mmCIF file of C-alpha atoms in Angstrom:
data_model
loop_
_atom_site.group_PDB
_atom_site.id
_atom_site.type_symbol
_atom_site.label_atom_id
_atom_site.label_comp_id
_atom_site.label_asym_id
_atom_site.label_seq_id
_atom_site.Cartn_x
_atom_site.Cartn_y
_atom_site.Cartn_z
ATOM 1 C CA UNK A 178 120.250 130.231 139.980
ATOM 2 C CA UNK A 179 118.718 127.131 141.006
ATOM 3 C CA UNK A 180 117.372 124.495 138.252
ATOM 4 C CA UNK A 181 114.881 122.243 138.774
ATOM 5 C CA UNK A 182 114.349 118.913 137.632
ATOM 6 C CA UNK A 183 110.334 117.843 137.593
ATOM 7 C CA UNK A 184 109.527 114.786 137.851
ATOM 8 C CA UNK A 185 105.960 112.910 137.567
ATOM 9 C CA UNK A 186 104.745 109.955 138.537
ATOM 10 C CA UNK A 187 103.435 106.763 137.193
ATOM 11 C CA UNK A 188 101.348 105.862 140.281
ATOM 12 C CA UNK A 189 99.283 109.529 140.057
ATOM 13 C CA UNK A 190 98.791 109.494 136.569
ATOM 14 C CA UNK A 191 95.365 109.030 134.709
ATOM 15 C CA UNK A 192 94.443 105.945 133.081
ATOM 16 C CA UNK A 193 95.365 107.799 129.561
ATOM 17 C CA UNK A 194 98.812 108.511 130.973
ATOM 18 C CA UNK A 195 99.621 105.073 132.367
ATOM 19 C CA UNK A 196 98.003 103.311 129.010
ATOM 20 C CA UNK A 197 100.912 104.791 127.398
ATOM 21 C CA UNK A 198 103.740 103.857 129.197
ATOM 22 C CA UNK A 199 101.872 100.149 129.457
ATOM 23 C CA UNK A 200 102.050 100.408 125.482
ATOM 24 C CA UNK A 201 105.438 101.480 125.550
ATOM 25 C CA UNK A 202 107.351 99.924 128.481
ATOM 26 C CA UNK A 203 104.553 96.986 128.426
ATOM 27 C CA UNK A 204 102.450 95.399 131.418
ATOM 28 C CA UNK A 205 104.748 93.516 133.466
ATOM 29 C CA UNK A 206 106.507 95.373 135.783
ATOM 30 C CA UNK A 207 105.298 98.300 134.482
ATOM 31 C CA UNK A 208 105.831 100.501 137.967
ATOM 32 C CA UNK A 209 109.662 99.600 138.504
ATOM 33 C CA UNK A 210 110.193 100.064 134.751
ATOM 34 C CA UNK A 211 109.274 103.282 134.681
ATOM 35 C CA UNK A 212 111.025 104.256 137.744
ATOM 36 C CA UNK A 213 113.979 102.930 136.437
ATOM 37 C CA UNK A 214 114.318 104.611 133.250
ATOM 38 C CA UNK A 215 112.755 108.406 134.667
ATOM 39 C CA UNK A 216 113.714 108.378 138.564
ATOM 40 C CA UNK A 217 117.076 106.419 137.695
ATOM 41 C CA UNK A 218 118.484 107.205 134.202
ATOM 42 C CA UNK A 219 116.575 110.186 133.301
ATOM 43 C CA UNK A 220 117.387 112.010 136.731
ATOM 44 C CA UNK A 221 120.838 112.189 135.310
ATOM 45 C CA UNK A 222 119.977 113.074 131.525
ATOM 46 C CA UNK A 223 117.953 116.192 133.246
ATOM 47 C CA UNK A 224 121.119 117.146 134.716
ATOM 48 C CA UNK A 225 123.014 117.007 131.816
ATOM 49 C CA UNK A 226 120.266 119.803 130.605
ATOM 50 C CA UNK A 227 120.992 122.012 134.008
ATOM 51 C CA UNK A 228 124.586 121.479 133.127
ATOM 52 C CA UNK A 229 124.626 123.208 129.555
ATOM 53 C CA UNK A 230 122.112 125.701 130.484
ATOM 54 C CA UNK A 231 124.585 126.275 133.307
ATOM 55 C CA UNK A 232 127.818 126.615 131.299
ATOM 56 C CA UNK A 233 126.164 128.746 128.814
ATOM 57 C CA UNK A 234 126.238 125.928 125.532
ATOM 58 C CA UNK A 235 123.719 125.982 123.189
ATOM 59 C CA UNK A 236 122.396 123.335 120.986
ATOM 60 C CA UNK A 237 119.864 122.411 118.747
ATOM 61 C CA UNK A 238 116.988 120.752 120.365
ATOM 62 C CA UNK A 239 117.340 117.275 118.918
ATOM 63 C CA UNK A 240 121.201 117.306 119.131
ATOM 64 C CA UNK A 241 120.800 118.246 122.822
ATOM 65 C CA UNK A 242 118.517 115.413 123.459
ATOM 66 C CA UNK A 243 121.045 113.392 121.757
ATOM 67 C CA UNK A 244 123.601 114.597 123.538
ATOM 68 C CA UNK A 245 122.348 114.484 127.257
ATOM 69 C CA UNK A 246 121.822 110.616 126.801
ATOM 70 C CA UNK A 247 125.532 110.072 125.902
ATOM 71 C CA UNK A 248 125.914 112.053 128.835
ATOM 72 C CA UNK A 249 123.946 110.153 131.048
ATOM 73 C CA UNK A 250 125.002 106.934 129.842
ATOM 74 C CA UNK A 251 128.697 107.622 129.799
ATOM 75 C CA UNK A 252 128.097 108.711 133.591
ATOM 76 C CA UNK A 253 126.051 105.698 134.714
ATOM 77 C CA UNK A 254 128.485 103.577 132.991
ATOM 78 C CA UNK A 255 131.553 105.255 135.020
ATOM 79 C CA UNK A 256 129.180 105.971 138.143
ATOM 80 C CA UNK A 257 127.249 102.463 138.299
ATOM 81 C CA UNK A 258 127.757 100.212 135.498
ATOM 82 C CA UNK A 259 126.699 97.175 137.016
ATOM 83 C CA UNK A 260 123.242 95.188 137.085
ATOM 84 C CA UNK A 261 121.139 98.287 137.031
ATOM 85 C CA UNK A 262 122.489 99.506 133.488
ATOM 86 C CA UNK A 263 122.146 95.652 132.058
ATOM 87 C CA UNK A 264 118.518 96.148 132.962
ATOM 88 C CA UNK A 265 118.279 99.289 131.515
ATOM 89 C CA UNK A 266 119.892 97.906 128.438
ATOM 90 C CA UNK A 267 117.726 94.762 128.383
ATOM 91 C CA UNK A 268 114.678 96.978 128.691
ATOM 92 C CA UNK A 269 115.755 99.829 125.896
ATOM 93 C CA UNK A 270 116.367 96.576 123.715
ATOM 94 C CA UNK A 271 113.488 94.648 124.533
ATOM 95 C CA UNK A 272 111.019 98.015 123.875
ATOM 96 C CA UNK A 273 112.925 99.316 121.105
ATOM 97 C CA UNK A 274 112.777 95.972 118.985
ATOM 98 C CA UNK A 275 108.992 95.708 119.768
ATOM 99 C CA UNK A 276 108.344 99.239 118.586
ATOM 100 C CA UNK A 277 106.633 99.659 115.115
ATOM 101 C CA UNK A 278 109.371 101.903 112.915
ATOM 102 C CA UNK A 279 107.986 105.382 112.592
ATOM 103 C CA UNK A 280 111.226 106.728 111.151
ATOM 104 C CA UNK A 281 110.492 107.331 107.016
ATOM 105 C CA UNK A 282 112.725 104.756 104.773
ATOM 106 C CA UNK A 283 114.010 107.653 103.512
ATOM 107 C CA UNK A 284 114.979 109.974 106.152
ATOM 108 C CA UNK A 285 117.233 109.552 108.928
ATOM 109 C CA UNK A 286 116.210 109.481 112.584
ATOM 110 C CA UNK A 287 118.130 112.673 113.233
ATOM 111 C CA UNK A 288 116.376 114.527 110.047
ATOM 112 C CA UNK A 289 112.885 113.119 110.688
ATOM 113 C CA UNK A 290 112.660 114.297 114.791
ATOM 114 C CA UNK A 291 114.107 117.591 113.688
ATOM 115 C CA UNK A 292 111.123 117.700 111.218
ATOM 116 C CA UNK A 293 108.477 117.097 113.714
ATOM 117 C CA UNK A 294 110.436 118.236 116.913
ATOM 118 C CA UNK A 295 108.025 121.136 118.455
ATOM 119 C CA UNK A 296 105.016 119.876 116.558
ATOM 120 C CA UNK A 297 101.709 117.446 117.964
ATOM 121 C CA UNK A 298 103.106 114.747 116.133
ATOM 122 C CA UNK A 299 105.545 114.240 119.295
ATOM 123 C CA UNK A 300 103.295 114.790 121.560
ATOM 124 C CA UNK A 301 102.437 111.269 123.171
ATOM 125 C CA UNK A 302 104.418 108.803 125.306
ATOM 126 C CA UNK A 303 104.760 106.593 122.303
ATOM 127 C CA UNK A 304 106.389 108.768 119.891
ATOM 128 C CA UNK A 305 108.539 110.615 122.282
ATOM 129 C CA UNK A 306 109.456 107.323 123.806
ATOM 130 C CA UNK A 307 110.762 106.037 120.398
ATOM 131 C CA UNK A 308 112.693 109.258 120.336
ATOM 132 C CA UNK A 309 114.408 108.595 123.659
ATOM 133 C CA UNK A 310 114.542 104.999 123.715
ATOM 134 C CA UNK A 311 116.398 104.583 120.570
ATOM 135 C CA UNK A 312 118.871 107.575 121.387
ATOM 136 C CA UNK A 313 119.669 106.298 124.663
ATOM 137 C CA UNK A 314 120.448 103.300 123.263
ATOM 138 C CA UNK A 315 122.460 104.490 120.816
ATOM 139 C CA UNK A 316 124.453 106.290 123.501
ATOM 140 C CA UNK A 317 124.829 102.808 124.662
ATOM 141 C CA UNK A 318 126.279 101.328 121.155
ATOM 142 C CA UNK A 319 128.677 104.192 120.900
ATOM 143 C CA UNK A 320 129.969 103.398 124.071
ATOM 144 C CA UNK A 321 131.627 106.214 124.816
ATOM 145 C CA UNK A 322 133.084 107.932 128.017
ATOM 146 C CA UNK A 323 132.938 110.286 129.878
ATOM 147 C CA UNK A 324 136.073 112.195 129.476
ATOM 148 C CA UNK A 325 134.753 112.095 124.997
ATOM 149 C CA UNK A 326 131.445 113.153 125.945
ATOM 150 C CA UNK A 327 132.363 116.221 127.894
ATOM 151 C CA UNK A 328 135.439 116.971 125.498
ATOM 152 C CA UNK A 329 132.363 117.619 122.635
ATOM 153 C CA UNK A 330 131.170 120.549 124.151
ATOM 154 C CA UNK A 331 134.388 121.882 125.079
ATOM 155 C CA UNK A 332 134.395 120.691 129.057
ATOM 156 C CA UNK A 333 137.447 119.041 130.897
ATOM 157 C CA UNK A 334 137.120 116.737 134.232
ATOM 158 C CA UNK A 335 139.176 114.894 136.538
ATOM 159 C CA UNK A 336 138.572 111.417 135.606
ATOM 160 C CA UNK A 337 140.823 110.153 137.526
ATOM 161 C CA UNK A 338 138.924 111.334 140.714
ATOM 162 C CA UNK A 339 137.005 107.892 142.414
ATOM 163 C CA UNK A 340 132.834 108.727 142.005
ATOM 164 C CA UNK A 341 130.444 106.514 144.207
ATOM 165 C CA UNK A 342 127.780 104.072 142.843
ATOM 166 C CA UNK A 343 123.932 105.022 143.717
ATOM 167 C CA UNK A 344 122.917 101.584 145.930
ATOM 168 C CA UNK A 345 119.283 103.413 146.930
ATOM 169 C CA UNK A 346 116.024 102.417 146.257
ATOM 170 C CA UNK A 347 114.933 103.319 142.601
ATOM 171 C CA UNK A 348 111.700 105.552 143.187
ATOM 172 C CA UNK A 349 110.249 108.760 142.640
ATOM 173 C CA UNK A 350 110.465 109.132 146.810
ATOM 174 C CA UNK A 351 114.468 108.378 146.093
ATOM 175 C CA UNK A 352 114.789 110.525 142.883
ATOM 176 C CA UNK A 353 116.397 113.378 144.938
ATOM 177 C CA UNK A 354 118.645 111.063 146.546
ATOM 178 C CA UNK A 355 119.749 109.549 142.967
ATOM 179 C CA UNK A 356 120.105 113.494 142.053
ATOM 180 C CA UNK A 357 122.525 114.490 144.994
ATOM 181 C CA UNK A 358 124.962 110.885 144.657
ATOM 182 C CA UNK A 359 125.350 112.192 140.830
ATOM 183 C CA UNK A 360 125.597 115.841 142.028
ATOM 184 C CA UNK A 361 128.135 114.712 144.336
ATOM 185 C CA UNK A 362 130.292 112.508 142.199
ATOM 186 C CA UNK A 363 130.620 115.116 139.587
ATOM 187 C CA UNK A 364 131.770 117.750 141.750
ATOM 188 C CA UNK A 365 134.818 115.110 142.942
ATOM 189 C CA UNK A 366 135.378 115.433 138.421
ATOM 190 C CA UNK A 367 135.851 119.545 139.288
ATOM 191 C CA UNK A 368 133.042 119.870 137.168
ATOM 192 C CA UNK A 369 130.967 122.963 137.918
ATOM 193 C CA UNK A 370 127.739 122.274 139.182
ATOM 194 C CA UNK A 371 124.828 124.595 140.073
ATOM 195 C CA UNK A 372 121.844 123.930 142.959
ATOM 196 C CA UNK A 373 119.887 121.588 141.223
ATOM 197 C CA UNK A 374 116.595 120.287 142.942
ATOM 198 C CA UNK A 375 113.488 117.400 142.139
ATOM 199 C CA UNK A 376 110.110 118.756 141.936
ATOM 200 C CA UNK A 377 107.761 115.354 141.917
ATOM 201 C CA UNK A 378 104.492 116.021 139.996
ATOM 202 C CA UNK A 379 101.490 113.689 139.164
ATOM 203 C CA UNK A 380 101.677 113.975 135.467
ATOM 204 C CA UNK A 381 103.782 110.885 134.376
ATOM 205 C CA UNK A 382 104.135 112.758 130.832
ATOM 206 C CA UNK A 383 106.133 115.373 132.291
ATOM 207 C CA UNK A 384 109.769 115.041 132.266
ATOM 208 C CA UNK A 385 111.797 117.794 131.929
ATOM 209 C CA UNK A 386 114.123 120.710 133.956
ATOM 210 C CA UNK A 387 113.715 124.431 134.548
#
């Protein structure tokens, strides 16, 4: 079975799409931000949704989101831990401290995006971004690697196998290449991997794999 990982774009999106990435990510830089965190990071935290689907575990939908960014983050760190994951940590910061708290005083973030997880309240880069952004950066403050992350769900790797850092552009055009390094470096960990392609669409709101 081959998944696929689709992609869109910030450059092809509406106005309305872009206006809310420029609210969440802000202005400046806008472009390379976003490619950063979707045809950098996120390439990996789709796989990391291929990768369960693949070995047959099932989680709920929040604690898979949750999940996949430890995931991701405990690969980057092993995989590339250098100047591109302090940018992505200065940005997740920088956003994440500017957001307006949309969490309820008295429910936790894990409780409240199960409550509205599957419902229009999510539905909007904003909200969804707040989701993300603070998860993946609490995959960041836990800290944990890769070896832990894969022992949760009941996986074993050879960490001890040497994994290549991605030195490509960042870009949707590169996505794929991001994709196949990370493909690549996982299969040196004997982990099983299945064909895994990126589908690039204009909708910048659309992030996910099939």
């Amino acid at each position: 079975m081959e998944h696929r990982i689709i992609s869109g774009q910030y450059e092809l999106g509406t106005e309305e799409q872009q206006a809310g990435y420029r609210q969440l990510f802000g202005e400046e830089d806008i472009q390379y931000k976003f490619d950063l965190y979707f045809h950098w990071y996120n390439i990996v935290h789709e796989l990391g949704h291929c990768l369960l689907e693949d070995w047959g575990i099932e989680m709920p939908d929040v604690q898979e989101e949750m999940y996949v960014n430890e995931f991701a983050v405990a690969y980057w760190m092993q995989a590339d831990g250098g100047e591109r994951m302090g940018e992505l940590r200065r940005l997740l910061e920088t956003v994440t401290d500017a957001l307006p708290p949309i969490v309820p005083a008295d429910m936790g973030f894990e409780e409240y995006f199960e409550k509205i997880w599957g419902t229009d309240q999510l539905n909007n880069a904003v909200t969804y971004g707040y989701f993300q952004l603070n998860s993946v950066r609490k995959a960041m403050e836990k800290c944990a690697d890769l070896s832990a992350v894969l022992e949760k769900s009941g996986i074993e790797a050879d960490l001890t196998a040497s994994v290549e850092a991605y030195r490509g552009e960042v870009s949707a055009a590169h996505a794929q290449d991001v994709l196949e390094c990370a493909v690549a470096n996982l299969k040196r960990l004997n982990l099983s991997v299945p064909q895994i392609r990126v589908e690039l669409v204009e909708n910048p709101l659309i992030q996910c794999c099939r």
